[in-house]
CSV table of C-alpha atoms in Angstrom, one decimal:
chain,number,residue,atom,x,y,z
K,1,MET,CA,-11.8,45.0,10.1
K,2,PHE,CA,-9.8,42.5,12.2
K,3,ARG,CA,-9.9,44.9,15.2
K,4,ARG,CA,-13.6,45.3,14.8
K,5,ILE,CA,-14.2,41.6,14.8
K,6,ILE,CA,-12.1,41.2,18.0
K,7,SER,CA,-14.0,44.0,19.7
K,8,ILE,CA,-17.4,42.3,18.8
K,9,ILE,CA,-16.1,39.0,20.2
K,10,ILE,CA,-15.0,40.6,23.5
K,11,LEU,CA,-18.2,42.5,23.8
K,12,SER,CA,-20.2,39.3,23.3
K,13,LEU,CA,-18.2,37.5,26.0
K,14,VAL,CA,-18.8,40.3,28.5
K,15,VAL,CA,-22.5,40.5,27.8
K,16,SER,CA,-22.8,36.7,28.0
K,17,ALA,CA,-21.0,36.6,31.4
K,18,ALA,CA,-23.1,39.4,32.8
K,19,GLY,CA,-26.2,37.7,31.6
K,20,GLY,CA,-25.2,34.5,33.2
K,21,ALA,CA,-24.6,36.2,36.5
K,22,ALA,CA,-27.9,37.9,36.3
K,23,ARG,CA,-29.7,34.7,35.5
K,24,ALA,CA,-27.9,33.0,38.5
K,25,GLN,CA,-29.1,35.6,40.9
K,26,LYS,CA,-32.7,35.2,39.8
K,27,ASN,CA,-32.9,31.7,41.2
K,28,PRO,CA,-35.4,32.3,44.0
K,29,LYS,CA,-34.9,28.9,45.6
K,30,LYS,CA,-31.1,29.2,45.9
K,31,LEU,CA,-31.4,32.8,47.1
K,32,ALA,CA,-33.9,31.7,49.8
K,33,GLU,CA,-31.5,28.9,50.9
K,34,ALA,CA,-28.5,31.4,50.9
K,35,THR,CA,-30.5,33.8,53.0
K,36,LYS,CA,-31.4,31.1,55.5
K,37,HIS,CA,-27.8,29.9,55.8
K,38,SER,CA,-26.5,33.4,56.3
K,39,GLN,CA,-29.1,34.3,58.9
K,40,GLU,CA,-28.4,31.0,60.9
K,41,ALA,CA,-24.7,31.7,60.8
K,42,ALA,CA,-25.2,35.3,62.0
K,43,GLU,CA,-27.5,34.2,64.8
K,44,VAL,CA,-25.0,31.6,66.0
K,45,PHE,CA,-22.1,34.0,66.0
K,46,THR,CA,-24.1,36.7,67.8
K,47,GLU,CA,-25.2,34.3,70.5
K,48,ILE,CA,-21.6,33.1,71.0
K,49,MET,CA,-20.2,36.6,71.2
K,50,ASN,CA,-22.9,37.5,73.8
K,51,ILE,CA,-21.9,34.7,76.2
K,52,SER,CA,-20.8,36.5,79.3
K,53,ASP,CA,-17.0,36.2,79.8
K,54,LYS,CA,-16.8,33.1,77.6
K,55,ALA,CA,-16.8,34.6,74.1
K,56,ILE,CA,-14.0,34.5,71.5
K,57,PRO,CA,-11.3,36.8,72.8
K,58,GLN,CA,-11.4,40.2,71.0
K,59,GLY,CA,-7.7,40.1,70.3
K,60,LEU,CA,-7.9,36.9,68.4
K,61,LEU,CA,-11.0,38.0,66.6
K,62,ASN,CA,-9.2,41.1,65.4
K,63,LYS,CA,-6.3,39.1,64.0
K,64,ALA,CA,-8.5,36.7,62.0
K,65,GLU,CA,-8.3,36.9,58.3
K,66,ALA,CA,-11.5,34.9,57.7
K,67,ILE,CA,-14.3,33.4,59.8
K,68,ALA,CA,-16.4,30.3,59.2
K,69,VAL,CA,-19.6,29.4,60.9
K,70,PHE,CA,-21.2,26.0,60.4
K,71,PRO,CA,-24.5,25.9,62.4
K,72,GLY,CA,-26.2,22.7,63.5
K,73,VAL,CA,-23.5,20.2,62.2
K,74,ILE,CA,-25.0,16.7,62.6
K,75,LYS,CA,-22.8,14.0,64.1
K,76,ALA,CA,-24.4,10.6,64.1
K,77,GLY,CA,-23.4,7.0,63.9
K,78,PHE,CA,-23.2,3.5,65.3
K,79,ILE,CA,-19.7,2.2,65.3
K,80,VAL,CA,-18.9,4.3,62.3
K,81,GLY,CA,-19.7,8.0,62.6
K,82,GLY,CA,-19.4,11.1,60.6
K,83,ARG,CA,-20.2,14.8,60.5
K,84,ALA,CA,-22.2,16.7,58.0
K,85,GLY,CA,-22.9,20.4,57.8
K,86,HIS,CA,-23.4,23.5,55.7
K,87,GLY,CA,-22.1,26.9,56.5
K,88,VAL,CA,-20.6,30.2,55.3
K,89,ILE,CA,-17.2,31.8,55.3
K,90,SER,CA,-16.3,35.5,54.9
K,91,ARG,CA,-12.8,36.9,54.6
K,92,ARG,CA,-11.7,40.3,55.8
K,93,VAL,CA,-11.7,43.2,53.4
K,94,ARG,CA,-10.9,46.8,53.8
K,95,GLY,CA,-13.5,48.3,56.3
K,96,GLY,CA,-15.4,45.1,56.8
K,97,TRP,CA,-16.0,41.5,55.5
K,98,SER,CA,-16.6,39.9,52.1
K,99,ALA,CA,-19.8,38.3,50.9
K,100,PRO,CA,-20.2,34.9,52.5
K,101,ALA,CA,-19.2,31.9,50.4
K,102,PHE,CA,-21.0,28.7,51.0
K,103,PHE,CA,-19.1,25.6,52.1
K,104,ASN,CA,-19.8,22.0,53.2
K,105,LEU,CA,-18.2,20.4,56.3
K,106,GLY,CA,-17.7,16.7,56.5
K,107,GLY,CA,-15.5,14.0,58.1
K,108,GLY,CA,-15.6,10.5,59.4
K,109,SER,CA,-14.6,8.8,62.6
K,110,VAL,CA,-14.5,5.2,63.8
K,111,GLY,CA,-15.1,4.0,67.3
K,112,LEU,CA,-17.8,3.0,69.8
K,113,GLN,CA,-20.5,5.6,69.4
K,114,ILE,CA,-24.2,5.7,69.3
K,115,GLY,CA,-26.7,8.4,69.0
K,116,ALA,CA,-26.8,11.7,67.3
K,117,SER,CA,-26.0,15.3,68.2
K,118,LYS,CA,-26.0,18.8,66.6
K,119,THR,CA,-23.0,21.1,67.1
K,120,ASP,CA,-22.2,24.7,66.0
K,121,PHE,CA,-18.7,25.2,64.7
K,122,VAL,CA,-16.8,28.4,64.4
K,123,LEU,CA,-13.4,28.5,62.7
K,124,LEU,CA,-10.9,31.5,62.7
K,125,PHE,CA,-8.4,31.5,59.9
K,126,MET,CA,-5.5,33.4,61.4
K,127,ASN,CA,-3.2,34.0,58.4
K,128,GLN,CA,-3.0,34.2,54.7
K,129,GLU,CA,-1.6,30.6,54.4
K,130,ALA,CA,-4.7,29.2,56.2
K,131,LEU,CA,-7.0,31.3,54.1
K,132,GLY,CA,-5.2,30.1,51.0
K,133,GLY,CA,-6.2,26.5,51.8
K,134,LEU,CA,-9.9,27.5,51.4
K,135,LEU,CA,-9.2,28.6,47.8
K,136,ARG,CA,-8.4,25.0,46.9
K,137,ASP,CA,-11.2,22.5,46.0
K,138,LYS,CA,-10.8,20.5,49.2
K,139,PHE,CA,-9.2,21.5,52.5
K,140,GLU,CA,-8.6,19.1,55.4
K,141,ILE,CA,-8.5,20.6,58.9
K,142,GLY,CA,-5.5,19.1,60.7
K,143,GLY,CA,-4.1,17.8,57.4
K,144,GLU,CA,-3.1,20.7,55.1
K,145,GLY,CA,-4.0,23.2,57.8
K,146,SER,CA,-2.6,23.3,61.3
K,147,VAL,CA,-5.3,23.7,63.9
K,148,ALA,CA,-5.6,24.4,67.6
K,149,ALA,CA,-8.5,24.7,70.1
K,150,GLY,CA,-9.3,28.4,70.5
K,151,PRO,CA,-9.2,29.9,73.9
K,152,VAL,CA,-12.4,31.5,75.3
K,153,GLY,CA,-12.9,34.4,77.6
K,154,ARG,CA,-12.5,38.1,76.8
K,155,SER,CA,-9.4,38.3,79.0
K,156,ALA,CA,-7.7,35.3,77.4
K,157,SER,CA,-4.3,35.9,75.9
K,158,ALA,CA,-4.1,36.3,72.1
K,159,THR,CA,-0.4,35.5,72.0
K,160,THR,CA,-0.1,31.9,73.4
K,161,ASP,CA,2.2,29.4,71.7
K,162,ALA,CA,-0.8,27.5,70.2
K,163,GLN,CA,-2.2,30.6,68.6
K,164,LEU,CA,1.1,31.7,67.2
K,165,LYS,CA,1.7,28.4,65.5
K,166,ALA,CA,-1.8,27.4,64.5
K,167,GLY,CA,-3.3,28.7,61.2
K,168,ILE,CA,-6.8,27.9,62.3
K,169,LEU,CA,-8.5,28.2,65.7
K,170,SER,CA,-11.6,26.0,66.2
K,171,TYR,CA,-14.6,26.4,68.5
K,172,SER,CA,-17.7,24.4,69.1
K,173,ARG,CA,-21.0,24.9,70.9
K,174,SER,CA,-23.1,21.9,71.8
K,175,LYS,CA,-26.0,21.8,74.3
K,176,GLY,CA,-25.3,25.4,75.2
K,177,ALA,CA,-21.7,24.9,76.2
K,178,PHE,CA,-19.1,26.9,74.2
K,179,ALA,CA,-15.4,25.9,74.2
K,180,GLY,CA,-12.3,25.6,72.1
K,181,LEU,CA,-12.1,22.2,70.3
K,182,GLU,CA,-9.2,20.7,68.4
K,183,ILE,CA,-10.7,18.9,65.4
K,184,LYS,CA,-8.8,16.8,62.9
K,185,GLY,CA,-9.9,14.8,59.8
K,186,VAL,CA,-12.6,17.3,59.0
K,187,VAL,CA,-12.9,18.3,55.4
K,188,ILE,CA,-14.2,21.7,54.2
K,189,ASP,CA,-15.1,22.0,50.5
K,190,PRO,CA,-16.9,24.7,48.6
K,191,ASP,CA,-20.5,24.3,47.7
K,192,ASN,CA,-20.1,25.8,44.3
K,193,ASP,CA,-23.6,24.9,43.2
K,194,ASP,CA,-24.9,27.5,45.7
K,195,ASN,CA,-22.0,29.9,45.1
K,196,VAL,CA,-22.6,30.0,41.3
K,197,ALA,CA,-26.3,30.1,41.7
K,198,VAL,CA,-26.2,33.1,44.1
K,199,TYR,CA,-23.2,35.1,42.8
K,200,GLY,CA,-22.3,33.7,39.4
K,201,LYS,CA,-18.9,33.0,41.0
K,202,LYS,CA,-17.1,30.1,42.7
K,203,ALA,CA,-15.8,30.2,46.2
K,204,ASN,CA,-12.2,31.0,45.3
K,205,ASP,CA,-13.4,34.0,43.3
K,206,ILE,CA,-15.7,35.2,46.2
K,207,LEU,CA,-12.9,34.9,48.7
K,208,SER,CA,-10.0,36.0,46.5
K,209,PRO,CA,-7.7,38.6,48.1
K,210,THR,CA,-8.0,40.7,44.9
K,211,LYS,CA,-11.8,40.8,45.1
K,212,THR,CA,-13.3,43.9,46.8
K,213,TRP,CA,-16.8,43.9,48.1
K,214,THR,CA,-19.4,46.4,49.1
K,215,MET,CA,-22.7,45.6,50.7
K,216,THR,CA,-24.6,46.8,47.6
K,217,GLN,CA,-22.7,44.1,45.5
K,218,MET,CA,-24.2,41.3,47.7
K,219,PRO,CA,-27.7,39.9,47.5
K,220,ALA,CA,-29.7,41.6,50.3
K,221,GLY,CA,-30.4,38.3,52.1
K,222,VAL,CA,-26.8,37.4,52.7
K,223,ARG,CA,-25.6,40.8,54.0
K,224,ILE,CA,-26.6,39.9,57.5
K,225,PHE,CA,-23.5,37.7,58.0
K,226,PRO,CA,-20.8,40.2,57.1
K,227,ARG,CA,-22.7,42.9,58.9
K,228,THR,CA,-22.7,40.8,62.0
K,229,LEU,CA,-19.0,40.1,61.8
K,230,ALA,CA,-18.4,43.8,61.4
K,231,ARG,CA,-20.2,44.6,64.6
K,232,TYR,CA,-17.5,42.7,66.5
K,233,SER,CA,-14.4,43.3,64.4
K,234,THR,CA,-13.5,45.8,61.7
K,235,ARG,CA,-10.1,47.0,60.5
K,236,ARG,CA,-9.8,50.5,59.0
């Protein structure tokens, strides 16, 4: 009898969890937003990789353990400024890339500044330690994670001192110009409202090294981002 009761409890928990995930993935508004973010990130990455002789070096791309794209980050202010953006991050899995987890990017700065601008950011997480920072609730670029401006150009060396030491390589594109940019004081934190609504999972579960992904396990609208990454770098 005791074993039967335990079995019923376990079965109930499994059914409840499955039902919760199913209900989460039926949120049409969140799925539409997730699709939009994934498409925008895929478009930004494709455009950057198609820049003649100024794209991210293939050697560095192949070494990356995760890639983040934050399209259209707004920087605005008068005396006190800040950044605000929303983007996606996929980690490398066998034969491709994981489902994109949704993150926010923010950070402040103080100084003489006026006006506003939009910038696309691309971050390469080059090792497991850097990737591990994303699995925490809040991760500061240049704080917990060492960062360097990423080199551009397909012939650029992938083994410079900066790249060997830095866990994160950062790039930016503003007004059409694409270049490596060292950023500090920028905080990345998971948007788990979106993650749970779309996947029924938080970011640290989506990007967990023990989690395996296939395209069929992802909502159709978000598949464009990992598919785009796979066009440019896939490990067998």
